[in-house]
Amino acid sequence: MSIAPALLVESHLRPAPDHRPAVISWQHTPEILAHAPLPLVDTPSCAVAGADPLDEHTRGQLSAVCAAIIDTVAGRRAPQQLVRWVDERALAEIVLRARQQRRLGRSVGVRSQRFQRNDDRVEAVLRISDGNRSEAVALRFDQLGRRWMCLVADFGPTVQPRVV
């Protein structure tokens, strides 16, 4: 027997690649810890204590639209009255929630509302309650020209009626 066949077989074999992650050192280097955090270029307007980015006129308009949306959900207002201020998809969500509320026989009202402005968009969060239950509603208003339009209405999970 010769050694040549054994060398040919060994020449075709390659070591398997090492797929293990690289070793990470958890020891801190003093150069990295010596740097101070970078300061903010501009202080965000919402971070200033007591600052309200919405003027009173805009806040009043959006509060009125939010109240109209909740009145529609409670069944005290027709959905057609919201067409000017609410997008079709958001209006469909509002009508669906109004049907569910009617089936449950609950009348809801606004307990609190908060507004947050980002450029040409305002996000509103409402807490609505019927006395026994309380839930949150998230609305997003976009500014289209001089008018605010509700493009998103999120009512959270659907409440199912109790079966006794």
JSON list of C-alpha atoms in Angstrom, two decimals:
[
{"chain": "A", "resi": 1, "resn": "MET", "atom": "CA", "xyz": [0.00, 0.00, 0.00]},
{"chain": "A", "resi": 2, "resn": "SER", "atom": "CA", "xyz": [1.14, 3.42, -0.80]},
{"chain": "A", "resi": 3, "resn": "ILE", "atom": "CA", "xyz": [0.66, 6.69, 1.00]},
{"chain": "A", "resi": 4, "resn": "ALA", "atom": "CA", "xyz": [-0.50, 8.58, -2.12]},
{"chain": "A", "resi": 5, "resn": "PRO", "atom": "CA", "xyz": [-4.24, 7.62, -1.90]},
{"chain": "A", "resi": 6, "resn": "ALA", "atom": "CA", "xyz": [-4.36, 8.79, 1.72]},
{"chain": "A", "resi": 7, "resn": "LEU", "atom": "CA", "xyz": [-2.90, 12.19, 0.77]},
{"chain": "A", "resi": 8, "resn": "LEU", "atom": "CA", "xyz": [-5.47, 12.64, -1.99]},
{"chain": "A", "resi": 9, "resn": "VAL", "atom": "CA", "xyz": [-8.34, 11.98, 0.41]},
{"chain": "A", "resi": 10, "resn": "GLU", "atom": "CA", "xyz": [-6.94, 14.39, 2.99]},
{"chain": "A", "resi": 11, "resn": "SER", "atom": "CA", "xyz": [-6.42, 17.15, 0.42]},
{"chain": "A", "resi": 12, "resn": "HIS", "atom": "CA", "xyz": [-10.17, 17.27, -0.33]},
{"chain": "A", "resi": 13, "resn": "LEU", "atom": "CA", "xyz": [-11.13, 17.72, 3.31]},
{"chain": "A", "resi": 14, "resn": "ARG", "atom": "CA", "xyz": [-11.46, 21.24, 4.64]},
{"chain": "A", "resi": 15, "resn": "PRO", "atom": "CA", "xyz": [-12.05, 22.27, 8.22]},
{"chain": "A", "resi": 16, "resn": "ALA", "atom": "CA", "xyz": [-15.62, 23.23, 9.06]},
{"chain": "A", "resi": 17, "resn": "PRO", "atom": "CA", "xyz": [-16.20, 26.97, 9.37]},
{"chain": "A", "resi": 18, "resn": "ASP", "atom": "CA", "xyz": [-16.54, 28.33, 12.89]},
{"chain": "A", "resi": 19, "resn": "HIS", "atom": "CA", "xyz": [-20.02, 29.89, 13.18]},
{"chain": "A", "resi": 20, "resn": "ARG", "atom": "CA", "xyz": [-19.76, 30.77, 16.85]},
{"chain": "A", "resi": 21, "resn": "PRO", "atom": "CA", "xyz": [-20.08, 34.45, 17.73]},
{"chain": "A", "resi": 22, "resn": "ALA", "atom": "CA", "xyz": [-16.96, 36.42, 18.42]},
{"chain": "A", "resi": 23, "resn": "VAL", "atom": "CA", "xyz": [-15.80, 36.66, 22.01]},
{"chain": "A", "resi": 24, "resn": "ILE", "atom": "CA", "xyz": [-16.99, 39.89, 23.62]},
{"chain": "A", "resi": 25, "resn": "SER", "atom": "CA", "xyz": [-15.05, 41.46, 26.43]},
{"chain": "A", "resi": 26, "resn": "TRP", "atom": "CA", "xyz": [-17.30, 42.87, 29.14]},
{"chain": "A", "resi": 27, "resn": "GLN", "atom": "CA", "xyz": [-14.56, 44.94, 30.73]},
{"chain": "A", "resi": 28, "resn": "HIS", "atom": "CA", "xyz": [-14.98, 48.70, 30.31]},
{"chain": "A", "resi": 29, "resn": "THR", "atom": "CA", "xyz": [-12.21, 50.72, 28.81]},
{"chain": "A", "resi": 30, "resn": "PRO", "atom": "CA", "xyz": [-11.49, 54.06, 30.50]},
{"chain": "A", "resi": 31, "resn": "GLU", "atom": "CA", "xyz": [-11.50, 55.99, 27.17]},
{"chain": "A", "resi": 32, "resn": "ILE", "atom": "CA", "xyz": [-15.15, 55.22, 26.47]},
{"chain": "A", "resi": 33, "resn": "LEU", "atom": "CA", "xyz": [-16.36, 56.10, 29.97]},
{"chain": "A", "resi": 34, "resn": "ALA", "atom": "CA", "xyz": [-14.40, 59.36, 30.09]},
{"chain": "A", "resi": 35, "resn": "HIS", "atom": "CA", "xyz": [-16.61, 61.11, 27.49]},
{"chain": "A", "resi": 36, "resn": "ALA", "atom": "CA", "xyz": [-19.54, 63.22, 28.65]},
{"chain": "A", "resi": 37, "resn": "PRO", "atom": "CA", "xyz": [-22.95, 62.76, 26.98]},
{"chain": "A", "resi": 38, "resn": "LEU", "atom": "CA", "xyz": [-23.63, 65.02, 24.03]},
{"chain": "A", "resi": 39, "resn": "PRO", "atom": "CA", "xyz": [-25.98, 67.95, 24.70]},
{"chain": "A", "resi": 40, "resn": "LEU", "atom": "CA", "xyz": [-29.24, 68.34, 22.80]},
{"chain": "A", "resi": 41, "resn": "VAL", "atom": "CA", "xyz": [-29.10, 70.84, 19.95]},
{"chain": "A", "resi": 42, "resn": "ASP", "atom": "CA", "xyz": [-32.59, 72.19, 20.58]},
{"chain": "A", "resi": 43, "resn": "THR", "atom": "CA", "xyz": [-34.77, 71.47, 23.56]},
{"chain": "A", "resi": 44, "resn": "PRO", "atom": "CA", "xyz": [-37.96, 69.80, 22.30]},
{"chain": "A", "resi": 45, "resn": "SER", "atom": "CA", "xyz": [-40.98, 72.03, 22.80]},
{"chain": "A", "resi": 46, "resn": "CYS", "atom": "CA", "xyz": [-42.86, 69.28, 24.63]},
{"chain": "A", "resi": 47, "resn": "ALA", "atom": "CA", "xyz": [-40.02, 68.87, 27.14]},
{"chain": "A", "resi": 48, "resn": "VAL", "atom": "CA", "xyz": [-40.43, 72.41, 28.46]},
{"chain": "A", "resi": 49, "resn": "ALA", "atom": "CA", "xyz": [-42.48, 72.34, 31.65]},
{"chain": "A", "resi": 50, "resn": "GLY", "atom": "CA", "xyz": [-45.90, 73.92, 31.26]},
{"chain": "A", "resi": 51, "resn": "ALA", "atom": "CA", "xyz": [-45.56, 74.43, 27.50]},
{"chain": "A", "resi": 52, "resn": "ASP", "atom": "CA", "xyz": [-48.65, 73.73, 25.44]},
{"chain": "A", "resi": 53, "resn": "PRO", "atom": "CA", "xyz": [-47.93, 73.65, 21.70]},
{"chain": "A", "resi": 54, "resn": "LEU", "atom": "CA", "xyz": [-51.64, 74.00, 20.83]},
{"chain": "A", "resi": 55, "resn": "ASP", "atom": "CA", "xyz": [-53.21, 77.44, 20.79]},
{"chain": "A", "resi": 56, "resn": "GLU", "atom": "CA", "xyz": [-56.63, 77.87, 22.38]},
{"chain": "A", "resi": 57, "resn": "HIS", "atom": "CA", "xyz": [-58.46, 78.14, 19.04]},
{"chain": "A", "resi": 58, "resn": "THR", "atom": "CA", "xyz": [-57.03, 74.83, 17.75]},
{"chain": "A", "resi": 59, "resn": "ARG", "atom": "CA", "xyz": [-57.62, 73.14, 21.11]},
{"chain": "A", "resi": 60, "resn": "GLY", "atom": "CA", "xyz": [-61.25, 74.29, 21.03]},
{"chain": "A", "resi": 61, "resn": "GLN", "atom": "CA", "xyz": [-61.77, 73.02, 17.48]},
{"chain": "A", "resi": 62, "resn": "LEU", "atom": "CA", "xyz": [-60.27, 69.62, 18.23]},
{"chain": "A", "resi": 63, "resn": "SER", "atom": "CA", "xyz": [-62.19, 69.31, 21.51]},
{"chain": "A", "resi": 64, "resn": "ALA", "atom": "CA", "xyz": [-65.44, 69.98, 19.64]},
{"chain": "A", "resi": 65, "resn": "VAL", "atom": "CA", "xyz": [-64.63, 67.35, 16.99]},
{"chain": "A", "resi": 66, "resn": "CYS", "atom": "CA", "xyz": [-63.67, 64.83, 19.70]},
{"chain": "A", "resi": 67, "resn": "ALA", "atom": "CA", "xyz": [-66.94, 65.50, 21.52]},
{"chain": "A", "resi": 68, "resn": "ALA", "atom": "CA", "xyz": [-68.86, 65.04, 18.25]},
{"chain": "A", "resi": 69, "resn": "ILE", "atom": "CA", "xyz": [-67.09, 61.72, 17.65]},
{"chain": "A", "resi": 70, "resn": "ILE", "atom": "CA", "xyz": [-67.96, 60.47, 21.14]},
{"chain": "A", "resi": 71, "resn": "ASP", "atom": "CA", "xyz": [-71.55, 61.70, 20.73]},
{"chain": "A", "resi": 72, "resn": "THR", "atom": "CA", "xyz": [-71.73, 59.65, 17.53]},
{"chain": "A", "resi": 73, "resn": "VAL", "atom": "CA", "xyz": [-70.39, 56.58, 19.34]},
{"chain": "A", "resi": 74, "resn": "ALA", "atom": "CA", "xyz": [-72.95, 57.10, 22.11]},
{"chain": "A", "resi": 75, "resn": "GLY", "atom": "CA", "xyz": [-75.77, 57.39, 19.55]},
{"chain": "A", "resi": 76, "resn": "ARG", "atom": "CA", "xyz": [-76.61, 61.04, 20.29]},
{"chain": "A", "resi": 77, "resn": "ARG", "atom": "CA", "xyz": [-75.44, 62.31, 16.90]},
{"chain": "A", "resi": 78, "resn": "ALA", "atom": "CA", "xyz": [-75.75, 61.03, 13.31]},
{"chain": "A", "resi": 79, "resn": "PRO", "atom": "CA", "xyz": [-72.50, 59.84, 11.67]},
{"chain": "A", "resi": 80, "resn": "GLN", "atom": "CA", "xyz": [-73.23, 62.01, 8.61]},
{"chain": "A", "resi": 81, "resn": "GLN", "atom": "CA", "xyz": [-72.46, 65.10, 10.70]},
{"chain": "A", "resi": 82, "resn": "LEU", "atom": "CA", "xyz": [-68.80, 64.02, 10.94]},
{"chain": "A", "resi": 83, "resn": "VAL", "atom": "CA", "xyz": [-68.13, 63.76, 7.20]},
{"chain": "A", "resi": 84, "resn": "ARG", "atom": "CA", "xyz": [-66.44, 67.16, 7.03]},
{"chain": "A", "resi": 85, "resn": "TRP", "atom": "CA", "xyz": [-63.91, 66.42, 9.81]},
{"chain": "A", "resi": 86, "resn": "VAL", "atom": "CA", "xyz": [-63.42, 62.63, 9.67]},
{"chain": "A", "resi": 87, "resn": "ASP", "atom": "CA", "xyz": [-61.83, 60.43, 6.99]},
{"chain": "A", "resi": 88, "resn": "GLU", "atom": "CA", "xyz": [-63.87, 57.56, 5.49]},
{"chain": "A", "resi": 89, "resn": "ARG", "atom": "CA", "xyz": [-61.86, 54.80, 7.20]},
{"chain": "A", "resi": 90, "resn": "ALA", "atom": "CA", "xyz": [-62.00, 56.52, 10.58]},
{"chain": "A", "resi": 91, "resn": "LEU", "atom": "CA", "xyz": [-65.73, 57.15, 10.10]},
{"chain": "A", "resi": 92, "resn": "ALA", "atom": "CA", "xyz": [-66.27, 53.45, 9.38]},
{"chain": "A", "resi": 93, "resn": "GLU", "atom": "CA", "xyz": [-64.47, 52.61, 12.64]},
{"chain": "A", "resi": 94, "resn": "ILE", "atom": "CA", "xyz": [-66.63, 55.13, 14.53]},
{"chain": "A", "resi": 95, "resn": "VAL", "atom": "CA", "xyz": [-69.85, 53.73, 13.04]},
{"chain": "A", "resi": 96, "resn": "LEU", "atom": "CA", "xyz": [-68.77, 50.18, 13.91]},
{"chain": "A", "resi": 97, "resn": "ARG", "atom": "CA", "xyz": [-68.08, 51.18, 17.51]},
{"chain": "A", "resi": 98, "resn": "ALA", "atom": "CA", "xyz": [-71.43, 53.03, 17.67]},
{"chain": "A", "resi": 99, "resn": "ARG", "atom": "CA", "xyz": [-73.23, 49.84, 16.59]},
{"chain": "A", "resi": 100, "resn": "GLN", "atom": "CA", "xyz": [-71.40, 47.85, 19.26]},
{"chain": "A", "resi": 101, "resn": "GLN", "atom": "CA", "xyz": [-72.27, 50.42, 21.94]},
{"chain": "A", "resi": 102, "resn": "ARG", "atom": "CA", "xyz": [-75.92, 50.37, 20.87]},
{"chain": "A", "resi": 103, "resn": "ARG", "atom": "CA", "xyz": [-75.95, 46.58, 21.12]},
{"chain": "A", "resi": 104, "resn": "LEU", "atom": "CA", "xyz": [-74.46, 46.78, 24.63]},
{"chain": "A", "resi": 105, "resn": "GLY", "atom": "CA", "xyz": [-76.94, 49.49, 25.62]},
{"chain": "A", "resi": 106, "resn": "ARG", "atom": "CA", "xyz": [-74.26, 51.77, 27.07]},
{"chain": "A", "resi": 107, "resn": "SER", "atom": "CA", "xyz": [-74.07, 55.55, 26.89]},
{"chain": "A", "resi": 108, "resn": "VAL", "atom": "CA", "xyz": [-70.53, 56.92, 27.09]},
{"chain": "A", "resi": 109, "resn": "GLY", "atom": "CA", "xyz": [-69.12, 60.36, 27.81]},
{"chain": "A", "resi": 110, "resn": "VAL", "atom": "CA", "xyz": [-65.68, 61.99, 27.76]},
{"chain": "A", "resi": 111, "resn": "ARG", "atom": "CA", "xyz": [-63.96, 62.02, 31.16]},
{"chain": "A", "resi": 112, "resn": "SER", "atom": "CA", "xyz": [-60.56, 63.45, 30.13]},
{"chain": "A", "resi": 113, "resn": "GLN", "atom": "CA", "xyz": [-58.65, 64.39, 27.00]},
{"chain": "A", "resi": 114, "resn": "ARG", "atom": "CA", "xyz": [-55.01, 65.04, 26.16]},
{"chain": "A", "resi": 115, "resn": "PHE", "atom": "CA", "xyz": [-53.50, 66.53, 22.99]},
{"chain": "A", "resi": 116, "resn": "GLN", "atom": "CA", "xyz": [-49.97, 66.20, 21.61]},
{"chain": "A", "resi": 117, "resn": "ARG", "atom": "CA", "xyz": [-48.84, 68.21, 18.58]},
{"chain": "A", "resi": 118, "resn": "ASN", "atom": "CA", "xyz": [-46.14, 67.05, 16.16]},
{"chain": "A", "resi": 119, "resn": "ASP", "atom": "CA", "xyz": [-45.56, 69.44, 13.23]},
{"chain": "A", "resi": 120, "resn": "ASP", "atom": "CA", "xyz": [-48.81, 69.33, 11.20]},
{"chain": "A", "resi": 121, "resn": "ARG", "atom": "CA", "xyz": [-50.33, 66.45, 13.19]},
{"chain": "A", "resi": 122, "resn": "VAL", "atom": "CA", "xyz": [-52.14, 66.29, 16.52]},
{"chain": "A", "resi": 123, "resn": "GLU", "atom": "CA", "xyz": [-52.74, 63.10, 18.46]},
{"chain": "A", "resi": 124, "resn": "ALA", "atom": "CA", "xyz": [-55.61, 63.08, 20.93]},
{"chain": "A", "resi": 125, "resn": "VAL", "atom": "CA", "xyz": [-56.22, 60.54, 23.67]},
{"chain": "A", "resi": 126, "resn": "LEU", "atom": "CA", "xyz": [-59.66, 60.49, 25.27]},
{"chain": "A", "resi": 127, "resn": "ARG", "atom": "CA", "xyz": [-60.81, 58.55, 28.30]},
{"chain": "A", "resi": 128, "resn": "ILE", "atom": "CA", "xyz": [-64.46, 57.66, 27.89]},
{"chain": "A", "resi": 129, "resn": "SER", "atom": "CA", "xyz": [-66.64, 56.05, 30.51]},
{"chain": "A", "resi": 130, "resn": "ASP", "atom": "CA", "xyz": [-70.19, 54.88, 31.03]},
{"chain": "A", "resi": 131, "resn": "GLY", "atom": "CA", "xyz": [-69.98, 54.86, 34.82]},
{"chain": "A", "resi": 132, "resn": "ASN", "atom": "CA", "xyz": [-68.99, 51.21, 35.22]},
{"chain": "A", "resi": 133, "resn": "ARG", "atom": "CA", "xyz": [-66.32, 50.81, 32.56]},
{"chain": "A", "resi": 134, "resn": "SER", "atom": "CA", "xyz": [-63.65, 53.15, 31.29]},
{"chain": "A", "resi": 135, "resn": "GLU", "atom": "CA", "xyz": [-61.68, 52.87, 28.05]},
{"chain": "A", "resi": 136, "resn": "ALA", "atom": "CA", "xyz": [-59.27, 54.91, 25.95]},
{"chain": "A", "resi": 137, "resn": "VAL", "atom": "CA", "xyz": [-59.75, 56.28, 22.45]},
{"chain": "A", "resi": 138, "resn": "ALA", "atom": "CA", "xyz": [-56.83, 57.43, 20.30]},
{"chain": "A", "resi": 139, "resn": "LEU", "atom": "CA", "xyz": [-57.47, 59.91, 17.47]},
{"chain": "A", "resi": 140, "resn": "ARG", "atom": "CA", "xyz": [-55.01, 61.37, 14.98]},
{"chain": "A", "resi": 141, "resn": "PHE", "atom": "CA", "xyz": [-55.74, 64.70, 13.31]},
{"chain": "A", "resi": 142, "resn": "ASP", "atom": "CA", "xyz": [-53.79, 65.95, 10.29]},
{"chain": "A", "resi": 143, "resn": "GLN", "atom": "CA", "xyz": [-53.88, 69.53, 9.11]},
{"chain": "A", "resi": 144, "resn": "LEU", "atom": "CA", "xyz": [-55.16, 69.80, 5.55]},
{"chain": "A", "resi": 145, "resn": "GLY", "atom": "CA", "xyz": [-54.90, 73.44, 4.57]},
{"chain": "A", "resi": 146, "resn": "ARG", "atom": "CA", "xyz": [-56.63, 75.37, 7.34]},
{"chain": "A", "resi": 147, "resn": "ARG", "atom": "CA", "xyz": [-58.76, 72.45, 8.48]},
{"chain": "A", "resi": 148, "resn": "TRP", "atom": "CA", "xyz": [-58.06, 69.56, 10.88]},
{"chain": "A", "resi": 149, "resn": "MET", "atom": "CA", "xyz": [-59.11, 66.12, 9.64]},
{"chain": "A", "resi": 150, "resn": "CYS", "atom": "CA", "xyz": [-59.35, 62.97, 11.78]},
{"chain": "A", "resi": 151, "resn": "LEU", "atom": "CA", "xyz": [-57.59, 60.26, 9.77]},
{"chain": "A", "resi": 152, "resn": "VAL", "atom": "CA", "xyz": [-57.25, 57.54, 12.43]},
{"chain": "A", "resi": 153, "resn": "ALA", "atom": "CA", "xyz": [-59.65, 56.48, 15.18]},
{"chain": "A", "resi": 154, "resn": "ASP", "atom": "CA", "xyz": [-58.55, 53.61, 17.42]},
{"chain": "A", "resi": 155, "resn": "PHE", "atom": "CA", "xyz": [-60.94, 52.36, 20.08]},
{"chain": "A", "resi": 156, "resn": "GLY", "atom": "CA", "xyz": [-58.91, 49.43, 21.34]},
{"chain": "A", "resi": 157, "resn": "PRO", "atom": "CA", "xyz": [-60.29, 45.93, 21.87]},
{"chain": "A", "resi": 158, "resn": "THR", "atom": "CA", "xyz": [-63.95, 45.20, 21.24]},
{"chain": "A", "resi": 159, "resn": "VAL", "atom": "CA", "xyz": [-66.09, 44.77, 24.32]},
{"chain": "A", "resi": 160, "resn": "GLN", "atom": "CA", "xyz": [-68.21, 41.63, 24.12]},
{"chain": "A", "resi": 161, "resn": "PRO", "atom": "CA", "xyz": [-71.62, 41.49, 25.82]},
{"chain": "A", "resi": 162, "resn": "ARG", "atom": "CA", "xyz": [-71.92, 39.17, 28.80]},
{"chain": "A", "resi": 163, "resn": "VAL", "atom": "CA", "xyz": [-73.89, 35.99, 28.26]},
{"chain": "A", "resi": 164, "resn": "VAL", "atom": "CA", "xyz": [-75.73, 34.95, 31.42]}
]
